[in-house]
Coordinates of C-alpha atoms and ligand atoms in Angstrom, one line a residue:
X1 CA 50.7 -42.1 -171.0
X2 CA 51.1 -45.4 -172.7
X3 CA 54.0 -48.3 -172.2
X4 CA 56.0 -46.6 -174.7
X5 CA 56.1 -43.3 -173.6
X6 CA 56.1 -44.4 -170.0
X7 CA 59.5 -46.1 -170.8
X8 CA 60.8 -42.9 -172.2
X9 CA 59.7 -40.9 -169.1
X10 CA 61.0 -43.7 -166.4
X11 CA 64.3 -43.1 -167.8
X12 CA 64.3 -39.4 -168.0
X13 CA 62.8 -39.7 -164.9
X14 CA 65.8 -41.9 -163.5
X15 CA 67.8 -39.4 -164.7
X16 CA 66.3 -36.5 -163.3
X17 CA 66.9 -39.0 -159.9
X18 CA 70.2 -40.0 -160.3
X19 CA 71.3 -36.1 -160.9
X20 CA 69.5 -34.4 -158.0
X21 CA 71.0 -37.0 -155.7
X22 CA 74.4 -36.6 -157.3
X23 CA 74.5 -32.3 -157.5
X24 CA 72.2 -32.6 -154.2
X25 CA 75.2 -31.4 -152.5
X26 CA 75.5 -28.1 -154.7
X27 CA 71.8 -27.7 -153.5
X28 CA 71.6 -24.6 -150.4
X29 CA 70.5 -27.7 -147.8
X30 CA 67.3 -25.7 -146.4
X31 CA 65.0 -23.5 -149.0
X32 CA 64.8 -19.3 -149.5
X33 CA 60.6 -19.6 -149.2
X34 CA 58.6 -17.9 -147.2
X35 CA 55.0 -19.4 -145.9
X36 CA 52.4 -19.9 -148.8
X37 CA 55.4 -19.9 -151.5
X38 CA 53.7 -22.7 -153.7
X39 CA 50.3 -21.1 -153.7
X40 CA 50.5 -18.4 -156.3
X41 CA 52.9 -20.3 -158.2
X42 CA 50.3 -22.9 -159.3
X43 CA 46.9 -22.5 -160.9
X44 CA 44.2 -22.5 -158.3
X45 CA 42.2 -25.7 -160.2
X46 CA 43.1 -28.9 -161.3
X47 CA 43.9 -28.6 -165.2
X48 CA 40.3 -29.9 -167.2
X49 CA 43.0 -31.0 -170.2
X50 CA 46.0 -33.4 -170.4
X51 CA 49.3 -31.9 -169.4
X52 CA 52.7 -33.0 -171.1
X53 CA 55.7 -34.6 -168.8
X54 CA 57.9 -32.0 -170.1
X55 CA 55.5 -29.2 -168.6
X56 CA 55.6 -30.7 -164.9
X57 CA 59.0 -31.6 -165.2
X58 CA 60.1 -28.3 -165.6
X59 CA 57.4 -26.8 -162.7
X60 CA 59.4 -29.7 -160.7
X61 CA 62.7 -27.4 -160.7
X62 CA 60.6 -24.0 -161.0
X63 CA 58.2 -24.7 -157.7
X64 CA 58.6 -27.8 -155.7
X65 CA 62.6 -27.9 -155.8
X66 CA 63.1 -24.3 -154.2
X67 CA 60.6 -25.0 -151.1
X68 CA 62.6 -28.6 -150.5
X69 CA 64.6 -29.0 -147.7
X70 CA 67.2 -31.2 -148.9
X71 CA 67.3 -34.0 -146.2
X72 CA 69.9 -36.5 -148.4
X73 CA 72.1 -33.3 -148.5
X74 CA 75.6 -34.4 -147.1
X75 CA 75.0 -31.0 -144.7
X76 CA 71.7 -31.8 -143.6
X77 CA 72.6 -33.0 -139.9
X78 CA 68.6 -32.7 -138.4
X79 CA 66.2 -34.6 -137.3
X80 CA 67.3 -38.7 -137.8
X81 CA 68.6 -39.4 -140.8
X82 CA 65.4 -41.3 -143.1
X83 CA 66.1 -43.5 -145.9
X84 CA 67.3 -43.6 -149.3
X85 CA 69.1 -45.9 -151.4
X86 CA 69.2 -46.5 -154.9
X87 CA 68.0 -50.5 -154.6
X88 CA 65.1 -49.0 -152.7
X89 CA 63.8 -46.6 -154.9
X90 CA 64.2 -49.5 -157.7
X91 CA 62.1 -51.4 -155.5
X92 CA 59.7 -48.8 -154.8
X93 CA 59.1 -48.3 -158.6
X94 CA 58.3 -52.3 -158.8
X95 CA 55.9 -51.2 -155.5
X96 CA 54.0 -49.2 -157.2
X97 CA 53.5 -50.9 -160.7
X98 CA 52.4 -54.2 -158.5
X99 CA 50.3 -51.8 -156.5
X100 CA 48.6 -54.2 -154.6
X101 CA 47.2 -53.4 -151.2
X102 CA 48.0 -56.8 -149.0
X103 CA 45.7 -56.6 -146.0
X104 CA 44.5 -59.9 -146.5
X105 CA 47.2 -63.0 -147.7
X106 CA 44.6 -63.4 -150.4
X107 CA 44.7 -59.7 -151.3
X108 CA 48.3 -60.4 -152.6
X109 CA 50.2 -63.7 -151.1
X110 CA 53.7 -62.7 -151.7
X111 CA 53.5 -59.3 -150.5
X112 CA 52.2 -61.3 -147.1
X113 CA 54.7 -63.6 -147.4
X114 CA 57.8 -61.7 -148.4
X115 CA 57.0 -59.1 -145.1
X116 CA 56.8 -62.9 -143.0
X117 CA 60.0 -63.9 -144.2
X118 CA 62.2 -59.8 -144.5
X119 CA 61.0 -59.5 -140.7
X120 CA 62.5 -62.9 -139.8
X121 CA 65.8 -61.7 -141.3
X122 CA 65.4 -58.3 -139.6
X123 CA 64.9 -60.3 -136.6
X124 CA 68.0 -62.6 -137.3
X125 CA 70.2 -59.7 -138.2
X126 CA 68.9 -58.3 -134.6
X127 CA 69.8 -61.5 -133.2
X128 CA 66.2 -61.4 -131.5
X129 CA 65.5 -64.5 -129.7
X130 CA 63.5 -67.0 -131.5
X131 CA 60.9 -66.7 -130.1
X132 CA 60.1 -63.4 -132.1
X133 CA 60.6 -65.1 -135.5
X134 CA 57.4 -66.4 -137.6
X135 CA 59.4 -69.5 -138.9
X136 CA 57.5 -72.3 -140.2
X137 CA 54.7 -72.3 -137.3
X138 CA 55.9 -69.9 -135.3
X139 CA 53.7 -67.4 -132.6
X140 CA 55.7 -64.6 -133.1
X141 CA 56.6 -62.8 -136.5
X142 CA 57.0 -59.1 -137.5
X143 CA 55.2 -56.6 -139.1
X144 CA 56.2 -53.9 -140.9
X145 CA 54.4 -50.6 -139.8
X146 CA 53.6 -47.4 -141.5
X147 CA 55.5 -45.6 -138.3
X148 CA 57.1 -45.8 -134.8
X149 CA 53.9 -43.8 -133.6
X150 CA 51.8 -46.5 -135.0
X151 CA 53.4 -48.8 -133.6
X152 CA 53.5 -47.4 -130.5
X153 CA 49.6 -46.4 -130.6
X154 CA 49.5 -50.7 -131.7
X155 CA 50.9 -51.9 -128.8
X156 CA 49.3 -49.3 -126.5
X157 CA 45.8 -50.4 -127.7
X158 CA 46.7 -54.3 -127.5
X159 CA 48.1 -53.7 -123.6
X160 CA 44.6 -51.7 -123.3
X161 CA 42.5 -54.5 -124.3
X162 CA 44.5 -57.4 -123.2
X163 CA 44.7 -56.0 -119.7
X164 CA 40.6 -55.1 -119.6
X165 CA 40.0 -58.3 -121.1
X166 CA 41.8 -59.9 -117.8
X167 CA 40.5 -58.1 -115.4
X168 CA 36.6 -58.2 -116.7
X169 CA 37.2 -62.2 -117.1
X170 CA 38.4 -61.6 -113.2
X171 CA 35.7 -59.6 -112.2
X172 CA 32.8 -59.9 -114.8
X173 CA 31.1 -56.5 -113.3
X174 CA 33.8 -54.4 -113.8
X175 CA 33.2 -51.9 -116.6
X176 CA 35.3 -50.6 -119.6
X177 CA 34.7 -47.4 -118.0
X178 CA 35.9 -48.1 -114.9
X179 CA 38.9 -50.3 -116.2
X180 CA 40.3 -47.6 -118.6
X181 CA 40.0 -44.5 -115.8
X182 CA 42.3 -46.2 -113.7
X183 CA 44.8 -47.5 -116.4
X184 CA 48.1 -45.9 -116.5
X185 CA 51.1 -45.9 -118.6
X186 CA 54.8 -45.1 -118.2
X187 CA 57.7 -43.7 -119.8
X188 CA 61.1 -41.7 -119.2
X189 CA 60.5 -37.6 -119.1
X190 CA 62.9 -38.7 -122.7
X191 CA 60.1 -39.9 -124.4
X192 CA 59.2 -39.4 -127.7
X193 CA 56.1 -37.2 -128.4
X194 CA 55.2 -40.0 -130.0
X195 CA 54.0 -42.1 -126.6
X196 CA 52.3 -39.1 -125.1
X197 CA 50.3 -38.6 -128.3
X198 CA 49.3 -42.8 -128.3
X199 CA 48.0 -42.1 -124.5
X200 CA 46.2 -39.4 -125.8
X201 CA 44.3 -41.4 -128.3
X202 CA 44.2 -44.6 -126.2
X203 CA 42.5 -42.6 -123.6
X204 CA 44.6 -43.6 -120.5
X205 CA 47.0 -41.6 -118.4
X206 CA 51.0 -41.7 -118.9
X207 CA 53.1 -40.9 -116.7
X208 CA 56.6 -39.6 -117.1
X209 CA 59.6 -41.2 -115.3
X210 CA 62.3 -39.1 -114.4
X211 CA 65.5 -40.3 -115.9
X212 CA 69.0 -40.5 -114.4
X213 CA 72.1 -37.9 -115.2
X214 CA 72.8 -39.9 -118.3
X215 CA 68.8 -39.8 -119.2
X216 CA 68.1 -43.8 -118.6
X217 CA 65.1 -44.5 -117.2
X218 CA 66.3 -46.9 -114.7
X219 CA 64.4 -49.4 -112.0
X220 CA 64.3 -47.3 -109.0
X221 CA 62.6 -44.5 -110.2
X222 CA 59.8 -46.7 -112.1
X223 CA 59.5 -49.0 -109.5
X224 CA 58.5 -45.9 -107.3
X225 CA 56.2 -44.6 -109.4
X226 CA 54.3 -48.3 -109.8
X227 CA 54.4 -48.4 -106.3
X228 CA 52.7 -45.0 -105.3
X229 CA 50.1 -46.0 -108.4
X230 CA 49.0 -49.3 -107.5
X231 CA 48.6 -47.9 -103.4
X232 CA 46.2 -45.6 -104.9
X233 CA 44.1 -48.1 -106.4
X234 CA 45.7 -47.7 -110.3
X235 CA 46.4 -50.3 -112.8
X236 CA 49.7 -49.7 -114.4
X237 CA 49.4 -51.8 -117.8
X238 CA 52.3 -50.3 -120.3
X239 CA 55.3 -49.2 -120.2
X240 CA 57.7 -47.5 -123.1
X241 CA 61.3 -48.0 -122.7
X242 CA 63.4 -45.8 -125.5
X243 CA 66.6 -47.4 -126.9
X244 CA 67.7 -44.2 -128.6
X245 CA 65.9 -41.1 -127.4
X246 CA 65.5 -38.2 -129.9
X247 CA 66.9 -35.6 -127.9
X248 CA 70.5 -37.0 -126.9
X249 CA 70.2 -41.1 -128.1
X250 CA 70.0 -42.1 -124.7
X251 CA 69.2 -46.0 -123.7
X252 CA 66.6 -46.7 -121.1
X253 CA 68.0 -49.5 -118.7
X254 CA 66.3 -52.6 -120.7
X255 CA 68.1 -54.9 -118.0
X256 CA 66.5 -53.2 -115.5
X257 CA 63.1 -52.1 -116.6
X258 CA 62.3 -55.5 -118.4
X259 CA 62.2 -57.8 -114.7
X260 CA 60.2 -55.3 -112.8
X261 CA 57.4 -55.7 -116.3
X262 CA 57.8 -59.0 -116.1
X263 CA 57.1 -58.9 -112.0
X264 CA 54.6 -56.5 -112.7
X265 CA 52.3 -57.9 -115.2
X266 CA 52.4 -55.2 -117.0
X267 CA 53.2 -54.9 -121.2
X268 CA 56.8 -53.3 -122.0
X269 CA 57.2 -51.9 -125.4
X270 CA 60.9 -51.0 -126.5
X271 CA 60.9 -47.9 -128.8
X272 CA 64.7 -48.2 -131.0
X273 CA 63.3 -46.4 -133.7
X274 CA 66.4 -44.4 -134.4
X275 CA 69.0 -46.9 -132.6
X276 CA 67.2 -50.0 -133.2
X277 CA 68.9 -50.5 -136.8
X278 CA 71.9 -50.4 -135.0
X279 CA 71.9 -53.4 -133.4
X280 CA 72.7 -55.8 -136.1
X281 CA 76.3 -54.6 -135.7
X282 CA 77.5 -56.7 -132.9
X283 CA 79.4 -53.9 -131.2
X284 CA 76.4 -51.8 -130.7
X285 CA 74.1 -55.3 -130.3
X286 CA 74.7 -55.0 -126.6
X287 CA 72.3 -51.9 -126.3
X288 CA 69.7 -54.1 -127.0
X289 CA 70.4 -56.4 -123.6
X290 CA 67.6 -56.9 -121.8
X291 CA 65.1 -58.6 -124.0
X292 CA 66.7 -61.9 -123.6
X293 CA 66.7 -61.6 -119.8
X294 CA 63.3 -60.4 -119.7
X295 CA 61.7 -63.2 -122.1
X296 CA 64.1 -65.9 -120.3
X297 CA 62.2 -65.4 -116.7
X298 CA 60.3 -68.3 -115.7
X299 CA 56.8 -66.7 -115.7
X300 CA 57.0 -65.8 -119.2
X301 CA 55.0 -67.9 -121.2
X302 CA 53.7 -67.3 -124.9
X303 CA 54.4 -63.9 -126.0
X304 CA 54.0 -61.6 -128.8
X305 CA 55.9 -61.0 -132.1
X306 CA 54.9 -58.3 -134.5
X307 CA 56.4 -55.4 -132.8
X308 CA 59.0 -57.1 -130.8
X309 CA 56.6 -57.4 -128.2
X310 CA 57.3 -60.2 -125.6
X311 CA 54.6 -61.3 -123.6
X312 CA 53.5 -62.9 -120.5
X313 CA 50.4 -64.7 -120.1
X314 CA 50.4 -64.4 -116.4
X315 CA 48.8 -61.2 -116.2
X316 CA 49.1 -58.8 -119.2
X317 CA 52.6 -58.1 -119.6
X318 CA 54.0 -57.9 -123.5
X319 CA 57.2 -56.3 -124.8
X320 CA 57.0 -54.8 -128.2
X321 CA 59.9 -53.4 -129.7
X322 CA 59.8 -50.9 -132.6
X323 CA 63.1 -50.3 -135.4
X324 CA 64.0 -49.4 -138.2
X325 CA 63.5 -51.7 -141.0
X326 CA 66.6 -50.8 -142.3
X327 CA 69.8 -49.7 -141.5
X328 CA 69.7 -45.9 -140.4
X329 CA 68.7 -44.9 -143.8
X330 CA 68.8 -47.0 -146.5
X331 CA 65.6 -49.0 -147.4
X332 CA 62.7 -46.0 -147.0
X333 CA 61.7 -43.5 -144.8
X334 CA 59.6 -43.8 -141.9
X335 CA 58.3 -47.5 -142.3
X336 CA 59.1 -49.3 -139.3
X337 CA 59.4 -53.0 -138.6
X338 CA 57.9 -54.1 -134.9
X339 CA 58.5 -57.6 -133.7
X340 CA 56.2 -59.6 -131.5
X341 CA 56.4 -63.0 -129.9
X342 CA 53.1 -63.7 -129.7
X343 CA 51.4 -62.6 -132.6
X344 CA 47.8 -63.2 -131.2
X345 CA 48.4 -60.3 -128.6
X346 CA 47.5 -58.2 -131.4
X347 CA 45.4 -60.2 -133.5
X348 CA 42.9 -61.3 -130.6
X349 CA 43.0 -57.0 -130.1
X350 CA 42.0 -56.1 -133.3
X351 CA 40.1 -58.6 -135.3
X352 CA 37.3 -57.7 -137.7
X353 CA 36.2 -60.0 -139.9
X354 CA 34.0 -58.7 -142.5
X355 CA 32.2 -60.2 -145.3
X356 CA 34.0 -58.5 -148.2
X357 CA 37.2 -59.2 -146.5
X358 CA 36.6 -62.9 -145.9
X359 CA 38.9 -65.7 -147.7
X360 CA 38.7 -69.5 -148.1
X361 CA 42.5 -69.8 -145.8
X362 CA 42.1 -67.3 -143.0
X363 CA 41.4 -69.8 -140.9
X364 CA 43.7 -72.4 -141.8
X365 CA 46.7 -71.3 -139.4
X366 CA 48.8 -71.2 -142.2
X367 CA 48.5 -67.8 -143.5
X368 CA 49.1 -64.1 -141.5
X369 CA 46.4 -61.9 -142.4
X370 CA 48.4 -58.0 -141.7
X371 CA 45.0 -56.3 -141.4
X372 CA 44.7 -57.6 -138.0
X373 CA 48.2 -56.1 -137.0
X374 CA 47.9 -52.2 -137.6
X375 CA 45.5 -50.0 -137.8
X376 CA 44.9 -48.9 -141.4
X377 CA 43.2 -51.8 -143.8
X378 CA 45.6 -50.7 -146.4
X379 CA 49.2 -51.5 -146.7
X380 CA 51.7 -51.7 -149.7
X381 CA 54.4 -53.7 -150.8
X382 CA 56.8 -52.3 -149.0
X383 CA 59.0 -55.5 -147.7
X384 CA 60.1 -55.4 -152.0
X385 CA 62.3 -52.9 -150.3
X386 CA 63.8 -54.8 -147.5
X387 CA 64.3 -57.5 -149.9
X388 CA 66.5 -55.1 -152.5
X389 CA 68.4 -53.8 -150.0
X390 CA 68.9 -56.2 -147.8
X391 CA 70.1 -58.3 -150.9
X392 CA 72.3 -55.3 -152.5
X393 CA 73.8 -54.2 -149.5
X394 CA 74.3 -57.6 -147.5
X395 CA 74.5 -57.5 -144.4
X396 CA 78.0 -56.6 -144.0
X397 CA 77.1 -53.5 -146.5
X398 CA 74.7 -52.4 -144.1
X399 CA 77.1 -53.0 -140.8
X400 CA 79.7 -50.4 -142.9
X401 CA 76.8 -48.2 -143.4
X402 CA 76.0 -47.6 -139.8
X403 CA 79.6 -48.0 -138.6
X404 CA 80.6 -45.1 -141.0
X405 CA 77.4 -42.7 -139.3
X406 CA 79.1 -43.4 -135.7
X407 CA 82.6 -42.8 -136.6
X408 CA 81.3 -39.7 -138.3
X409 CA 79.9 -38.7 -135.3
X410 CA 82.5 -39.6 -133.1
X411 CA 85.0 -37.8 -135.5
X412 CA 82.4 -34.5 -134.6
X413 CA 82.6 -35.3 -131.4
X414 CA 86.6 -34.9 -131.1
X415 CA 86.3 -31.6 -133.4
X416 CA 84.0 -30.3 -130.9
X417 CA 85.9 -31.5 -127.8
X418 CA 89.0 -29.5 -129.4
X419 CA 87.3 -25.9 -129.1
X420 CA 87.2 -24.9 -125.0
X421 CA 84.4 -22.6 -125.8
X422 CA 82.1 -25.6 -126.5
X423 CA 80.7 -28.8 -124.4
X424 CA 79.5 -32.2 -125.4
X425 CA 76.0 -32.4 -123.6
X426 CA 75.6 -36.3 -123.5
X427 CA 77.5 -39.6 -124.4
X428 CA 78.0 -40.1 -127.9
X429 CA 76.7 -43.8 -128.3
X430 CA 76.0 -43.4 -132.4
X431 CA 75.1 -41.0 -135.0
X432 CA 74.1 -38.2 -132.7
X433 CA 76.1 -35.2 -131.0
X434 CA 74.6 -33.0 -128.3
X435 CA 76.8 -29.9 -127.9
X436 CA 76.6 -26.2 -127.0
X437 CA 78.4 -23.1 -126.4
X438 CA 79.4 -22.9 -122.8
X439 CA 77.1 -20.5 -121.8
X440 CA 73.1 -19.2 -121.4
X441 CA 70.2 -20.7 -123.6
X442 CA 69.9 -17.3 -125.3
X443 CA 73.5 -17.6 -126.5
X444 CA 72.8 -20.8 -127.7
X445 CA 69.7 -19.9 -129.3
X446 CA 71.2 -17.3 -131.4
X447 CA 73.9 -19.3 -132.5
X448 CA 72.0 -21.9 -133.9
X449 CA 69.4 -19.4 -135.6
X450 CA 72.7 -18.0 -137.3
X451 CA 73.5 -21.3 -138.2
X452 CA 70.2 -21.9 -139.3
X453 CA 70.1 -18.8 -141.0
X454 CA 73.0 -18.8 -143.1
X455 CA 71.5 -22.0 -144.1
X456 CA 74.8 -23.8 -144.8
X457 CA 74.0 -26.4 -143.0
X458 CA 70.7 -27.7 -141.3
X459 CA 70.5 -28.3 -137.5
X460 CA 67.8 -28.6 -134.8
X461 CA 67.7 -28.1 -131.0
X462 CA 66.7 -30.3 -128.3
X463 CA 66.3 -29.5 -125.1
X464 CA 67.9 -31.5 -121.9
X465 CA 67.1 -30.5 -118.4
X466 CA 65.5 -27.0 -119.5
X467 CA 69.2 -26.8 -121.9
X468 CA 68.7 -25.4 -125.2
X469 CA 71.6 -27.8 -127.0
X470 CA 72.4 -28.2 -130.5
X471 CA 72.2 -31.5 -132.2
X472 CA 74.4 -32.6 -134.7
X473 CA 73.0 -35.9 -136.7
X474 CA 74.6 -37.7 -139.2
X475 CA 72.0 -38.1 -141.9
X476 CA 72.8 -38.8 -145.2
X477 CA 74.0 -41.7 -147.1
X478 CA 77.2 -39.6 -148.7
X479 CA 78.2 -37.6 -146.0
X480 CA 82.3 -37.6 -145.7
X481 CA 84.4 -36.4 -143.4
X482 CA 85.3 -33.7 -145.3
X483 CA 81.5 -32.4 -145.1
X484 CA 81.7 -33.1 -140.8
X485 CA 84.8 -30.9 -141.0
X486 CA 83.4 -28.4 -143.2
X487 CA 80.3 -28.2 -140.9
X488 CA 82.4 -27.7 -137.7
X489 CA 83.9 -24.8 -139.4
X490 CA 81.1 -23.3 -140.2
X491 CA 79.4 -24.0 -136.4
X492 CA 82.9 -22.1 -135.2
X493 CA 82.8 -19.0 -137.6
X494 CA 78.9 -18.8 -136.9
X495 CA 79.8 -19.3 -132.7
X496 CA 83.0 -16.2 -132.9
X497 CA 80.4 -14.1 -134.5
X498 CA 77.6 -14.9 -131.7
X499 CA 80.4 -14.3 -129.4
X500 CA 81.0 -11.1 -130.5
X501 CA 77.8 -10.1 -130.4
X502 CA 77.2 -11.0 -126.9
X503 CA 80.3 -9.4 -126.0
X504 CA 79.3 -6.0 -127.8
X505 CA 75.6 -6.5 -125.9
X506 CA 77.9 -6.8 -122.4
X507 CA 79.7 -3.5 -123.3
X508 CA 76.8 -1.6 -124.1
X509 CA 75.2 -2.7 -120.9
X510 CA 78.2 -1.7 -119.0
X511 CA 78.4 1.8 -120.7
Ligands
LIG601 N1 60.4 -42.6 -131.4 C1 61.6 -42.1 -131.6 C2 62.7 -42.5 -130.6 C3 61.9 -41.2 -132.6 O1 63.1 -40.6 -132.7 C4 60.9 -40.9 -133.5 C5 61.1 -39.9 -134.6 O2 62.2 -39.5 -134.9 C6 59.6 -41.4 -133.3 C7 59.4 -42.3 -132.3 C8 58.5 -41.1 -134.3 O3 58.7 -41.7 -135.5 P1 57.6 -41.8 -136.7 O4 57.7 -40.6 -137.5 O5 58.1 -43.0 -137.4 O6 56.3 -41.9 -136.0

């Protein structure tokens, strides 16, 4: 393909774009296919000749488009919503012709620079205290990461070595060994899988803090568990608090849990990677309380920035936060931005310095160097997007955004409330609603596989305190109210009919 023809296709291609995401709606939301679908449809071996455009453009409708679950669908309500917006797929096309992998500031300055300065917004539109920002000399900064499990897994392994690092400058015959077997981790039985699967690969227990009736961890309950840990000779070292949990959107206590982190020495890392995006509406900015307090206590001294992570010196203690670079679902799925006030937290963790990767200003303080903040070497352009989107929405754009996603929800919430034969599981803080039938699991269960089924709509379950509940998400970027409504109709037909059933199953039992 040459410039010429490429210009062509990019414009059929936007086409193509522009009229999935406009029919996407006349799209059935979750596919007809069965396991192994794609295999016989394609030849078993990489074509030895050139293909045309038209060829694979047509295979795109014939075999990819009927095993796609349509996620932008305006009745897909799973999962978290993830992000598209026009100005970000514009920016991701620019992302890829640059295609320049920025490890280094060398490697590609602006796609160093432009992360530096999008992050600093981020963290303005967060109102995140300063002390997070890069600036002009700044020790804190942001980072955008491939994911919130990376940047989970990040700050894990940065608590991991900061903390050995203290204790074996402490006690110089201590071993690695002997450090790591008694390191443990904490986090609400709300968790992410996400944490669990960090402790996994970090090597160090976790333990899971039972949450309160409204699923917040709160102090008591951790301060317990540290307690009984430390009299047994364990080292607690990190803790994840959830602002947003995936099951139900709850908020860990950050007013609470950030002191007794801060007492404790030990590094606090905030996951908000659903709500987090939230926060720069100032009505929902609240949620985020906590990390003022906690960076405002006396001991804390220079902390960390690329994750949120706020830091103490005195021991180990850090706090990371992880969000959404965006708001809910506008700039691109999956990346998210983590803000840290002390930068070197991760830096000092991670640091190779080979030959090949070497430049004339890495030492010159004056230049971030990403390779040192995240695990892969790798990393794209992907602040472009921030930059589009941040720029085409405004900010006030992206405050209608996620105030429209609440009110949706909220709107569900009061459809729901309506019907007696349904309950609303927990408190409906933004774009999520827990609800159920009143009734068993297996009731519940079969109504949402007929739900799922019919394949109207898409839904998935969570489960709180051993509850099988429905969740209803607010996900795309043109869902109405006329879709919510249309979706609670269809959740009512779908429950009489489970109802029914159940009540048929109860007579025949009798009889
Ligand atoms: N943390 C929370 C609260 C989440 O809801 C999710 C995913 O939805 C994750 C972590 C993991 O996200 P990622 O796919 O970016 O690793």
């Amino acid at each position: 393909m040459n410039a010429s023809e490429f210009r062509r296709r990019g414009k059929e291609m936007v086409d193509y774009v522009a009229d999935y995401l406009e029919g996407i709606e006349g799209r059935q939301v979750f596919p007809d296919v069965d396991p192994g679908y794609l295999r016989p449809l394609i030849p078993t071996t990489a074509p030895q000749e050139p293909e045309a455009f038209e060829d694979i453009i047509e295979d795109v409708e014939k075999i990819i488009m009927p095993g796609v679950t349509h996620w932008h669908s305006p009745y897909f309500f799973a999962y978290f919503p993830t992000a598209s917006s026009y100005p970000a797929m514009l920016a991701d096309m620019l992302c890829g012709a640059i295609g320049c992998i920025g490890f280094s500031w060398a490697a590609s300055p602006a796609c160093t620079e432009l992360e530096t300065v999008m992050m600093d917004w981020l963290g303005k539109m967060l109102q995140l205290p300063e002390a997070f920002l890069a600036g002009e000399a700044g020790e804190g900064g942001g980072v955008i990461q491939g994911t919130a499990s990376e940047a989970t897994l990040v700050a894990l392994l940065a608590a991991r070595t900061k903390v050995t690092r203290c204790l074996q400058a402490a006690s110089p015959e201590l071993t690695q060994a002997a450090i790591m077997e008694k390191l443990v981790a904490y986090t609400s039985d709300q968790a992410h899988s996400s944490v669990e699967k960090a402790s996994l690969i970090g090597g160090v227990r976790l333990k899971a803090i039972p949450s309160d009736a409204k699923f917040a961890m709160r102090a008591s309950a951790l301060q317990e568990a540290l307690d009984r840990d430390k009299a047994a000779g364990l080292i607690p070292f990190f803790v994840v608090a959830t602002l947003g949990t995936t099951s139900c959107c709850s908020f860990d206590n950050l007013l609470e849990v950030g002191p007794i982190c801060h007492e404790e020495g030990v590094w606090l890392h905030v996951d908000a990677a659903y709500a987090g995006s939230a926060f720069i509406c100032p009505e929902f900015r609240h949620l985020l309380n906590g990390v003022e307090e906690h960076l405002s206590l006396p001991r804390e001294a220079a902390g960390t920035a690329p994750f949120l992570l706020a830091h103490n010196e005195a021991r180990v203690p850090s706090l990371s936060l992880t969000h959404q670079e965006h708001s809910h679902s506008v700039v691109r799925p999956r990346a998210r931005g983590a803000q840290v006030k002390k930068r070197t937290d991760l830096t000092g963790a991670f640091r190779l310095d080979p030959v090949y990767l070497r430049h004339s200003h890495q030492d010159s303080g004056l230049i971030t160097d990403y390779r040192h903040w995240q695990l892969p070497l790798g990393r794209r352009f992907r602040s472009l997007k921030m930059w589009f989107v941040f720029r085409m929405y405004g900010v006030k754009g992206l405050q209608a955004y996620i105030r429209k996603h609440v009110q949706l929800a909220h709107a569900f919430e009061a459809l729901v409330r309506q019907d007696p034969r349904f309950e609303i599981c927990a408190e409906v803080t933004l774009g999520l609603v827990c609800f159920r039938l009143k009734g068993s699991n297996k009731l519940n269960e079969a109504l949402l596989e007929s739900i799922n089924s019919a394949k109207k709509i898409h839904l998935v379950p969570c489960s709180l305190r051993d509850r099988f509940v429905l969740r209803f998400a607010i996900c795309s970027r043109t869902v109405e109210l006329a879709h919510v409504q249309r979706a609670w109709e269809h959740i009512q037909e779908m429950a009489a009919t489970v109802l029914a059933a159940q009540g048929e199953d109860k007579a025949e039992i009798k009889n």
